[in-house]
Coordinates of C-alpha atoms in Angstrom, one line a residue:
M1 CA -20.8 9.1 2.0
T2 CA -20.8 7.7 5.6
R3 CA -18.2 9.5 7.5
A4 CA -16.2 8.1 10.3
P5 CA -15.8 9.8 13.1
A6 CA -14.1 12.2 14.8
P7 CA -11.1 10.9 16.5
P8 CA -10.2 11.8 20.4
P9 CA -8.2 14.0 21.1
E10 CA -5.7 11.7 22.5
V11 CA -5.9 10.3 18.7
R12 CA -4.9 13.3 16.9
R13 CA -2.2 14.4 19.1
A14 CA -0.7 11.1 18.6
R15 CA -1.1 11.8 14.9
L16 CA 0.9 15.0 15.2
A17 CA 3.8 13.2 17.0
V18 CA 4.0 10.4 14.9
A19 CA 4.2 13.4 12.0
V20 CA 7.0 15.5 13.9
T21 CA 8.5 11.9 13.8
F22 CA 8.5 11.4 9.9
L23 CA 9.8 15.4 9.7
V24 CA 12.8 14.7 12.6
H25 CA 14.0 11.1 10.9
A26 CA 13.9 12.4 7.1
A27 CA 15.6 16.1 8.0
V28 CA 18.2 13.9 9.7
F29 CA 19.4 12.4 7.4
A30 CA 19.2 15.1 4.2
T31 CA 21.2 16.7 7.0
W32 CA 23.9 14.3 6.4
A33 CA 24.1 14.2 2.3
P34 CA 24.7 17.3 1.6
R35 CA 28.1 17.3 3.9
I36 CA 29.2 14.3 2.4
P37 CA 31.7 15.8 0.3
S38 CA 33.3 18.4 2.9
I39 CA 33.7 14.9 5.3
K40 CA 34.9 13.2 2.0
Q41 CA 37.4 16.6 1.8
A42 CA 38.5 16.4 4.7
L43 CA 39.1 13.1 5.5
H44 CA 41.0 12.9 2.1
L45 CA 39.1 9.5 0.8
D46 CA 38.6 8.5 -2.6
N47 CA 35.3 7.5 -4.2
G48 CA 36.5 3.6 -3.4
A49 CA 37.0 4.8 0.6
L50 CA 33.3 6.8 0.6
G51 CA 31.8 4.1 -1.2
I52 CA 32.7 1.1 1.6
A53 CA 32.0 4.1 4.4
L54 CA 28.0 4.6 2.2
G55 CA 28.0 0.7 2.2
G56 CA 28.1 1.1 6.0
L57 CA 24.8 3.1 6.1
A58 CA 23.4 0.6 3.7
V59 CA 24.5 -2.5 6.0
G60 CA 23.5 -0.8 9.2
L61 CA 19.8 1.1 7.5
L62 CA 18.9 -2.7 5.9
V63 CA 20.2 -4.3 9.6
G64 CA 18.1 -2.1 11.5
T65 CA 15.1 -2.6 10.1
R66 CA 14.3 -6.2 11.1
L67 CA 15.7 -5.9 14.7
T68 CA 12.0 -4.4 15.8
G69 CA 10.2 -7.6 15.4
R70 CA 9.2 -7.7 19.0
M71 CA 8.4 -4.4 19.5
E72 CA 5.8 -4.2 16.9
R73 CA 4.3 -7.8 17.8
A74 CA 3.9 -6.5 21.1
G75 CA 2.5 -3.1 19.6
R76 CA 4.8 -1.2 22.1
T77 CA 6.9 1.1 19.5
G78 CA 5.5 4.3 21.0
L79 CA 8.3 3.6 24.1
A80 CA 11.3 2.8 21.2
M81 CA 10.5 5.6 19.5
R82 CA 11.0 8.0 22.5
I83 CA 14.4 6.5 22.8
L84 CA 15.3 6.3 19.1
V85 CA 14.2 9.7 17.9
P86 CA 16.8 11.7 20.3
V87 CA 19.1 8.6 19.2
Q88 CA 19.6 9.3 15.8
A89 CA 19.7 13.0 16.9
V90 CA 22.8 12.0 18.7
A91 CA 23.7 9.3 15.8
L92 CA 23.9 12.1 13.3
V93 CA 27.0 13.9 15.1
A94 CA 28.9 11.0 15.0
P95 CA 29.9 10.7 11.0
A96 CA 31.4 14.7 11.5
F97 CA 33.6 13.7 14.2
A98 CA 35.4 10.7 12.2
T99 CA 39.2 11.0 11.6
D100 CA 39.4 7.9 9.0
L101 CA 37.6 5.3 7.2
V102 CA 37.4 3.1 10.1
T103 CA 35.8 5.4 12.2
L104 CA 34.0 6.8 9.3
T105 CA 32.1 3.5 8.3
A106 CA 31.5 2.5 11.7
A107 CA 29.1 6.3 12.6
L108 CA 27.3 5.9 9.6
A109 CA 26.7 2.2 10.7
V110 CA 25.1 3.3 14.2
L111 CA 23.3 6.1 12.2
G112 CA 22.1 3.5 9.6
L113 CA 21.3 1.1 12.7
I114 CA 19.4 3.8 14.2
G115 CA 17.9 5.6 10.8
G116 CA 15.8 1.5 10.2
M117 CA 14.5 1.1 13.6
L118 CA 13.3 3.9 13.6
D119 CA 11.4 3.8 10.3
V120 CA 9.7 0.4 11.5
A121 CA 8.8 1.8 14.0
M122 CA 7.5 5.0 13.3
N123 CA 5.2 3.4 10.1
A124 CA 3.8 0.8 12.9
H125 CA 2.8 3.2 15.1
A126 CA 1.3 5.3 11.9
V127 CA -0.3 2.5 11.4
A128 CA -2.3 2.0 14.6
V129 CA -3.0 6.3 14.5
E130 CA -4.3 5.6 11.0
R131 CA -6.7 2.1 12.3
L132 CA -8.1 4.6 15.4
Y133 CA -8.5 7.6 12.8
G134 CA -10.3 4.9 10.2
R135 CA -9.4 5.8 7.4
P136 CA -6.7 6.8 5.2
I137 CA -4.1 8.8 7.2
M138 CA -0.3 7.2 5.8
S139 CA 0.8 9.0 3.0
G140 CA 0.2 12.6 4.3
F141 CA 3.3 10.7 6.9
H142 CA 5.1 10.1 4.2
G143 CA 4.6 13.6 2.5
L144 CA 6.0 15.0 5.3
W145 CA 8.8 13.0 5.3
S146 CA 9.4 14.1 1.9
L147 CA 8.9 18.0 3.2
G148 CA 11.9 17.1 5.5
S149 CA 14.1 15.9 3.2
M150 CA 13.4 18.8 0.8
A151 CA 13.5 21.2 3.6
G152 CA 16.6 19.1 5.4
S153 CA 18.8 18.9 2.5
A154 CA 18.2 22.9 1.6
I155 CA 19.3 24.3 4.8
A156 CA 22.5 21.8 4.9
A157 CA 23.4 23.1 1.0
L158 CA 22.8 26.9 2.4
V159 CA 25.2 26.1 5.2
A160 CA 27.4 24.0 3.3
R161 CA 27.8 27.0 0.8
E162 CA 28.4 29.2 4.0
G163 CA 31.6 27.5 5.0
V164 CA 30.0 26.6 8.2
D165 CA 32.2 24.0 9.8
V166 CA 30.5 20.5 9.6
R167 CA 30.6 19.6 13.2
V168 CA 29.3 22.9 14.2
H169 CA 25.9 22.0 11.8
F170 CA 25.6 18.8 12.9
I171 CA 25.8 19.4 16.4
V172 CA 23.1 22.4 15.9
A173 CA 21.2 20.2 13.6
G174 CA 21.3 17.8 15.8
A175 CA 20.1 19.4 18.9
V176 CA 17.4 21.4 17.1
C177 CA 16.0 17.2 15.6
A178 CA 16.1 16.6 19.6
L179 CA 14.7 19.2 21.6
A180 CA 12.3 20.4 19.2
S181 CA 10.6 16.3 19.3
A182 CA 10.8 16.3 22.4
P183 CA 7.4 17.9 23.3
F184 CA 5.5 15.7 21.1
L185 CA 6.8 12.4 21.5
T186 CA 5.3 12.2 25.3
R187 CA 1.7 12.5 22.1
L188 CA 2.2 9.3 20.8
L189 CA 0.2 6.5 22.0
R190 CA 1.0 5.0 24.7
P191 CA 1.8 1.0 25.0
D192 CA -1.6 -0.4 26.3
Q193 CA -3.5 1.9 23.7
E194 CA -1.1 0.8 20.6
A195 CA -1.3 -2.8 22.0
A196 CA -4.6 -2.9 21.5
V197 CA -5.4 -2.2 17.9
T198 CA -1.8 -3.6 16.9
G199 CA -0.7 -6.0 19.3
H200 CA -0.4 -9.8 18.6
H201 CA -4.0 -10.9 20.0
V202 CA -5.7 -8.2 18.1
E203 CA -7.5 -9.1 14.6
V204 CA -7.1 -6.8 11.4
P205 CA -10.2 -3.9 12.0
G206 CA -12.9 -5.8 10.2
G207 CA -11.6 -9.5 11.4
R208 CA -12.2 -11.1 7.9
R209 CA -8.7 -11.5 6.3
P210 CA -7.1 -14.9 7.3
P211 CA -3.9 -15.3 7.5
V212 CA -2.4 -14.8 4.3
P213 CA 0.2 -17.1 2.5
V214 CA 3.7 -16.6 1.7
V215 CA 3.9 -15.6 -1.9
V216 CA 1.5 -12.2 -0.7
V217 CA 3.9 -11.4 1.6
V218 CA 7.1 -12.1 -1.4
M219 CA 4.4 -9.6 -3.9
M220 CA 3.9 -7.1 -1.2
A221 CA 8.0 -6.7 -0.1
A222 CA 8.8 -7.1 -4.2
M223 CA 6.3 -3.9 -4.1
G224 CA 7.8 -2.7 -1.8
F225 CA 11.6 -3.0 -3.4
G226 CA 10.1 -1.7 -6.5
S227 CA 9.0 1.5 -5.4
F228 CA 11.9 2.7 -3.3
L229 CA 13.9 1.7 -6.1
G230 CA 12.6 3.7 -8.3
E231 CA 12.9 6.6 -6.4
G232 CA 17.0 5.6 -6.0
A233 CA 16.6 5.3 -9.2
I234 CA 15.7 9.1 -9.9
A235 CA 18.1 9.9 -7.6
D236 CA 21.4 8.6 -8.7
W237 CA 20.6 8.2 -12.3
S238 CA 18.0 11.6 -13.2
A239 CA 20.8 14.4 -13.6
V240 CA 23.4 12.1 -15.5
Y241 CA 20.7 10.5 -18.1
L242 CA 19.6 14.1 -19.1
N243 CA 23.2 15.4 -19.5
E244 CA 24.4 12.7 -21.1
S245 CA 21.6 11.5 -22.8
L246 CA 19.6 14.0 -23.9
G247 CA 22.4 17.1 -23.9
A248 CA 21.3 18.9 -21.0
S249 CA 23.9 21.6 -19.3
V250 CA 24.1 20.7 -15.8
G251 CA 22.2 23.1 -13.9
L252 CA 19.2 21.8 -16.3
A253 CA 20.0 18.4 -15.8
A254 CA 19.9 19.0 -11.9
L255 CA 15.9 20.0 -12.0
G256 CA 15.0 16.2 -13.0
L257 CA 15.3 14.8 -9.0
S258 CA 13.9 18.2 -7.8
V259 CA 10.4 17.7 -10.4
F260 CA 10.2 14.2 -9.4
S261 CA 10.5 14.5 -5.8
G262 CA 8.1 18.0 -5.7
A263 CA 5.9 15.9 -7.3
M264 CA 5.4 13.0 -5.0
T265 CA 5.2 15.8 -2.2
A266 CA 2.3 16.8 -4.0
S267 CA 0.7 13.6 -4.7
R268 CA 1.4 12.0 -1.4
L269 CA -0.2 14.6 0.8
I270 CA -3.0 14.4 -1.4
A271 CA -3.4 10.8 -1.7
D272 CA -5.1 9.8 1.6
R273 CA -8.2 11.8 0.5
V274 CA -8.5 9.9 -2.7
G275 CA -7.7 6.6 -1.2
A276 CA -10.5 7.5 1.8
R277 CA -13.2 7.5 -1.1
Y278 CA -12.2 5.2 -3.7
G279 CA -10.1 2.7 -1.6
P280 CA -5.7 2.2 -2.1
V281 CA -6.6 -0.3 -4.4
V282 CA -7.5 2.7 -7.2
V283 CA -4.6 5.0 -5.6
A284 CA -2.2 1.9 -6.0
R285 CA -3.3 1.2 -9.5
A286 CA -4.0 4.3 -10.6
G287 CA -0.4 5.8 -9.5
A288 CA 1.1 3.3 -11.2
A289 CA -0.6 3.8 -14.4
L290 CA 0.7 7.2 -13.7
G291 CA 4.4 6.7 -12.8
A292 CA 4.4 4.4 -16.2
L293 CA 3.5 6.7 -18.2
G294 CA 5.8 9.2 -17.1
Y295 CA 8.8 6.6 -16.9
A296 CA 7.6 5.9 -20.8
V297 CA 7.8 10.0 -22.1
F298 CA 11.6 10.6 -19.7
L299 CA 12.5 7.1 -21.8
L300 CA 10.9 8.3 -25.1
A301 CA 12.0 12.1 -24.9
P302 CA 13.2 13.7 -27.7
G303 CA 14.5 16.3 -25.3
P304 CA 15.3 17.8 -21.9
M305 CA 12.3 20.2 -21.4
V306 CA 10.2 16.9 -21.8
A307 CA 11.7 14.2 -20.2
L308 CA 10.8 17.1 -16.9
V309 CA 7.6 16.3 -17.9
G310 CA 7.7 12.9 -17.7
F311 CA 10.1 13.1 -14.5
A312 CA 6.8 14.8 -12.5
V313 CA 4.2 12.5 -14.3
A314 CA 6.3 9.3 -12.5
G315 CA 6.5 11.3 -9.2
F316 CA 3.4 12.5 -8.9
G317 CA 2.4 8.5 -10.0
I318 CA 4.4 6.1 -7.4
G319 CA 4.4 8.8 -4.8
P320 CA 1.9 7.4 -3.1
A321 CA 2.8 3.2 -3.7
V322 CA 5.1 3.4 -0.9
P323 CA 2.9 4.7 2.0
V324 CA 0.1 2.5 0.5
V325 CA 2.2 -0.6 0.7
F326 CA 3.2 0.3 4.3
S327 CA -0.2 0.2 5.5
A328 CA -1.6 -2.9 3.5
A329 CA 1.7 -4.1 5.2
G330 CA 1.0 -3.2 8.7
N331 CA -2.2 -4.5 8.6
T332 CA -1.1 -8.0 6.4
G333 CA -0.1 -11.2 9.0
T334 CA 0.8 -14.1 8.5
R335 CA 0.3 -17.1 11.1
N336 CA 3.4 -15.9 13.0
R337 CA 3.3 -12.7 12.7
V338 CA 0.8 -10.0 13.1
S339 CA 2.0 -7.5 10.5
V340 CA 4.6 -8.0 7.7
L341 CA 5.7 -4.2 8.1
G342 CA 8.7 -4.9 8.6
P343 CA 10.1 -7.3 6.2
V344 CA 8.1 -5.5 4.0
V345 CA 10.6 -2.5 4.8
S346 CA 13.4 -4.2 4.4
A347 CA 13.0 -5.4 0.9
G348 CA 12.2 -2.0 0.2
Y349 CA 15.7 -0.8 1.3
L350 CA 16.9 -3.5 -0.4
G351 CA 15.4 -2.0 -3.4
A352 CA 17.3 1.7 -2.1
V353 CA 20.7 0.2 -2.1
L354 CA 19.9 -2.2 -4.8
G355 CA 18.7 -1.2 -7.1
P356 CA 20.8 1.8 -8.3
V357 CA 23.8 -0.1 -8.6
A358 CA 22.3 -2.8 -10.6
I359 CA 21.1 0.4 -13.0
G360 CA 24.3 0.8 -13.4
A361 CA 26.0 -2.2 -14.2
V362 CA 22.9 -2.8 -17.1
A363 CA 24.0 0.8 -18.3
H364 CA 27.4 -0.2 -18.3
R365 CA 26.5 -3.2 -20.8
T366 CA 23.4 -1.9 -22.6
G367 CA 23.3 2.2 -21.6
L368 CA 21.7 3.9 -19.5
T369 CA 18.3 4.0 -21.5
W370 CA 17.5 0.4 -21.7
A371 CA 18.9 0.4 -17.8
L372 CA 16.1 2.6 -16.6
V373 CA 13.6 0.0 -17.7
I374 CA 14.5 -1.8 -14.9
P375 CA 11.9 0.4 -12.6
L376 CA 9.3 0.7 -15.0
A377 CA 9.1 -3.1 -14.5
F378 CA 8.1 -2.9 -11.2
V379 CA 6.1 0.0 -11.7
A380 CA 4.0 -2.6 -13.8
L381 CA 4.2 -5.0 -11.0
I382 CA 2.7 -2.6 -8.4
F383 CA -0.7 -1.6 -11.5
V384 CA -0.8 -6.0 -11.5
A385 CA -0.6 -6.9 -8.3
A386 CA -2.4 -3.2 -6.8
G387 CA -5.2 -5.3 -5.4
L388 CA -3.2 -7.7 -2.3
L389 CA -3.5 -3.9 -1.4
R390 CA -7.4 -3.8 0.4
G391 CA -5.7 -4.3 3.3
A392 CA -4.5 -0.8 4.2
A393 CA -6.4 1.9 5.4
G394 CA -9.4 2.4 3.0
G395 CA -10.1 -0.6 1.9
D396 CA -12.1 -3.5 2.5
D397 CA -12.0 -6.8 3.0
S398 CA -14.9 -8.2 0.5
G399 CA -13.7 -6.3 -2.7
G400 CA -11.9 -3.1 -4.0
G401 CA -12.4 -0.2 -6.4
K402 CA -14.9 2.6 -5.1
G403 CA -16.4 2.7 -2.5
S404 CA -14.7 0.7 -0.3
G405 CA -12.9 3.0 2.0
E406 CA -16.9 4.3 2.3
R407 CA -18.4 0.7 3.7
A408 CA -15.0 -0.4 6.3
G409 CA -14.1 2.6 7.8
P410 CA -16.6 3.8 9.8
R411 CA -17.0 -0.6 11.4
A412 CA -13.1 -1.2 11.3
A413 CA -12.8 2.9 13.8
D414 CA -15.8 1.8 16.3
Q415 CA -13.6 -1.4 16.0
T416 CA -11.0 -0.9 16.6
A417 CA -11.4 2.8 19.4
A418 CA -13.4 0.5 21.5
R419 CA -10.4 -1.6 22.5
A420 CA -7.7 1.1 22.5
H421 CA -10.7 3.8 24.4
G422 CA -13.7 1.8 25.7
P423 CA -16.9 3.2 24.5
A424 CA -17.4 6.4 25.4
N425 CA -14.8 7.2 23.7
I426 CA -15.5 6.6 20.6
D427 CA -16.4 9.7 19.3
G428 CA -14.5 11.8 20.5

């Protein structure tokens, strides 16, 4: 197996900076979510009012993902990240100081807006770093996002149990996130480095893929939509399904999301190595097959223990879907866009917002078991359309399957590294 040349130290430092950004992005939202009951009680909101406030967050996220096109096309997301990371940490504090439904909704809309912009920026920057590495590293970033989410929510739950005031909690958490990330953000790729590998004038590594038609973009967006929908469905409905459909206790039912998230994190942390060997199409297709198997197991399970096994298998299978789809989108362009990452991320958030709502509406008419077939259908779509993901790191434009990463990686790394650093630095 031919290995890509070791990246220069500055590229390795940029990888660490992106990793820290993923951790902080996840930790901010994981800090907010467990304190929702405290804020709801403090503002005397009913469920309907809380839904309006959460709608503000969702709208902010969606709008934020659509505001990054210019910086993404110019290959200047590093500058945006240096601003957005501390601003997001500050925005976390605002919901704690809300005085009514209007101010809470506005605060959450701003938090969502910043979070959505940062999501696209950090994934676009990850694509640039990944190109310079010449091998897959995107799944690792998303695995760290999952770890940050788990750690942030665990800390928030502990703080809530101790009765710490939400305002104190959010101020401290925001300060820690901003100050801890600041030294790393200086190590992101310089604008000229990033633009050299992702700017509008730069060809995708390998230089052989023509602009794709709209139908390919739509299919990628559908895969992003389905990936987020599958995660959101488990987050919102797994406990209800285990408790009401399978008779699990409340405590046991809560484990559904835990085993799903843990398995997803584990698969993301190892998916890059598998992708480097076999290519992104194999990763996506094998993951979708495992995900579909997991869904089938818990939907047909006779009891909660078997269902928990199904949740674990499903999480392990669909875990790499989002990073592989995002990596492919970042390396896929149309005649008017160097990258379709922004629209695909937006579609993903749309799936996270609309999916659980749609499942609830269908469950009201047909029952929750049948409603949970909806995300299973999108997992099947990923399996069928996985061939479109050859553009992800580790892929090969001329084909897919085993060894594709071996053929494309070093040559792509040579080309992109030469443009960003000059031939003298290609070997690190």
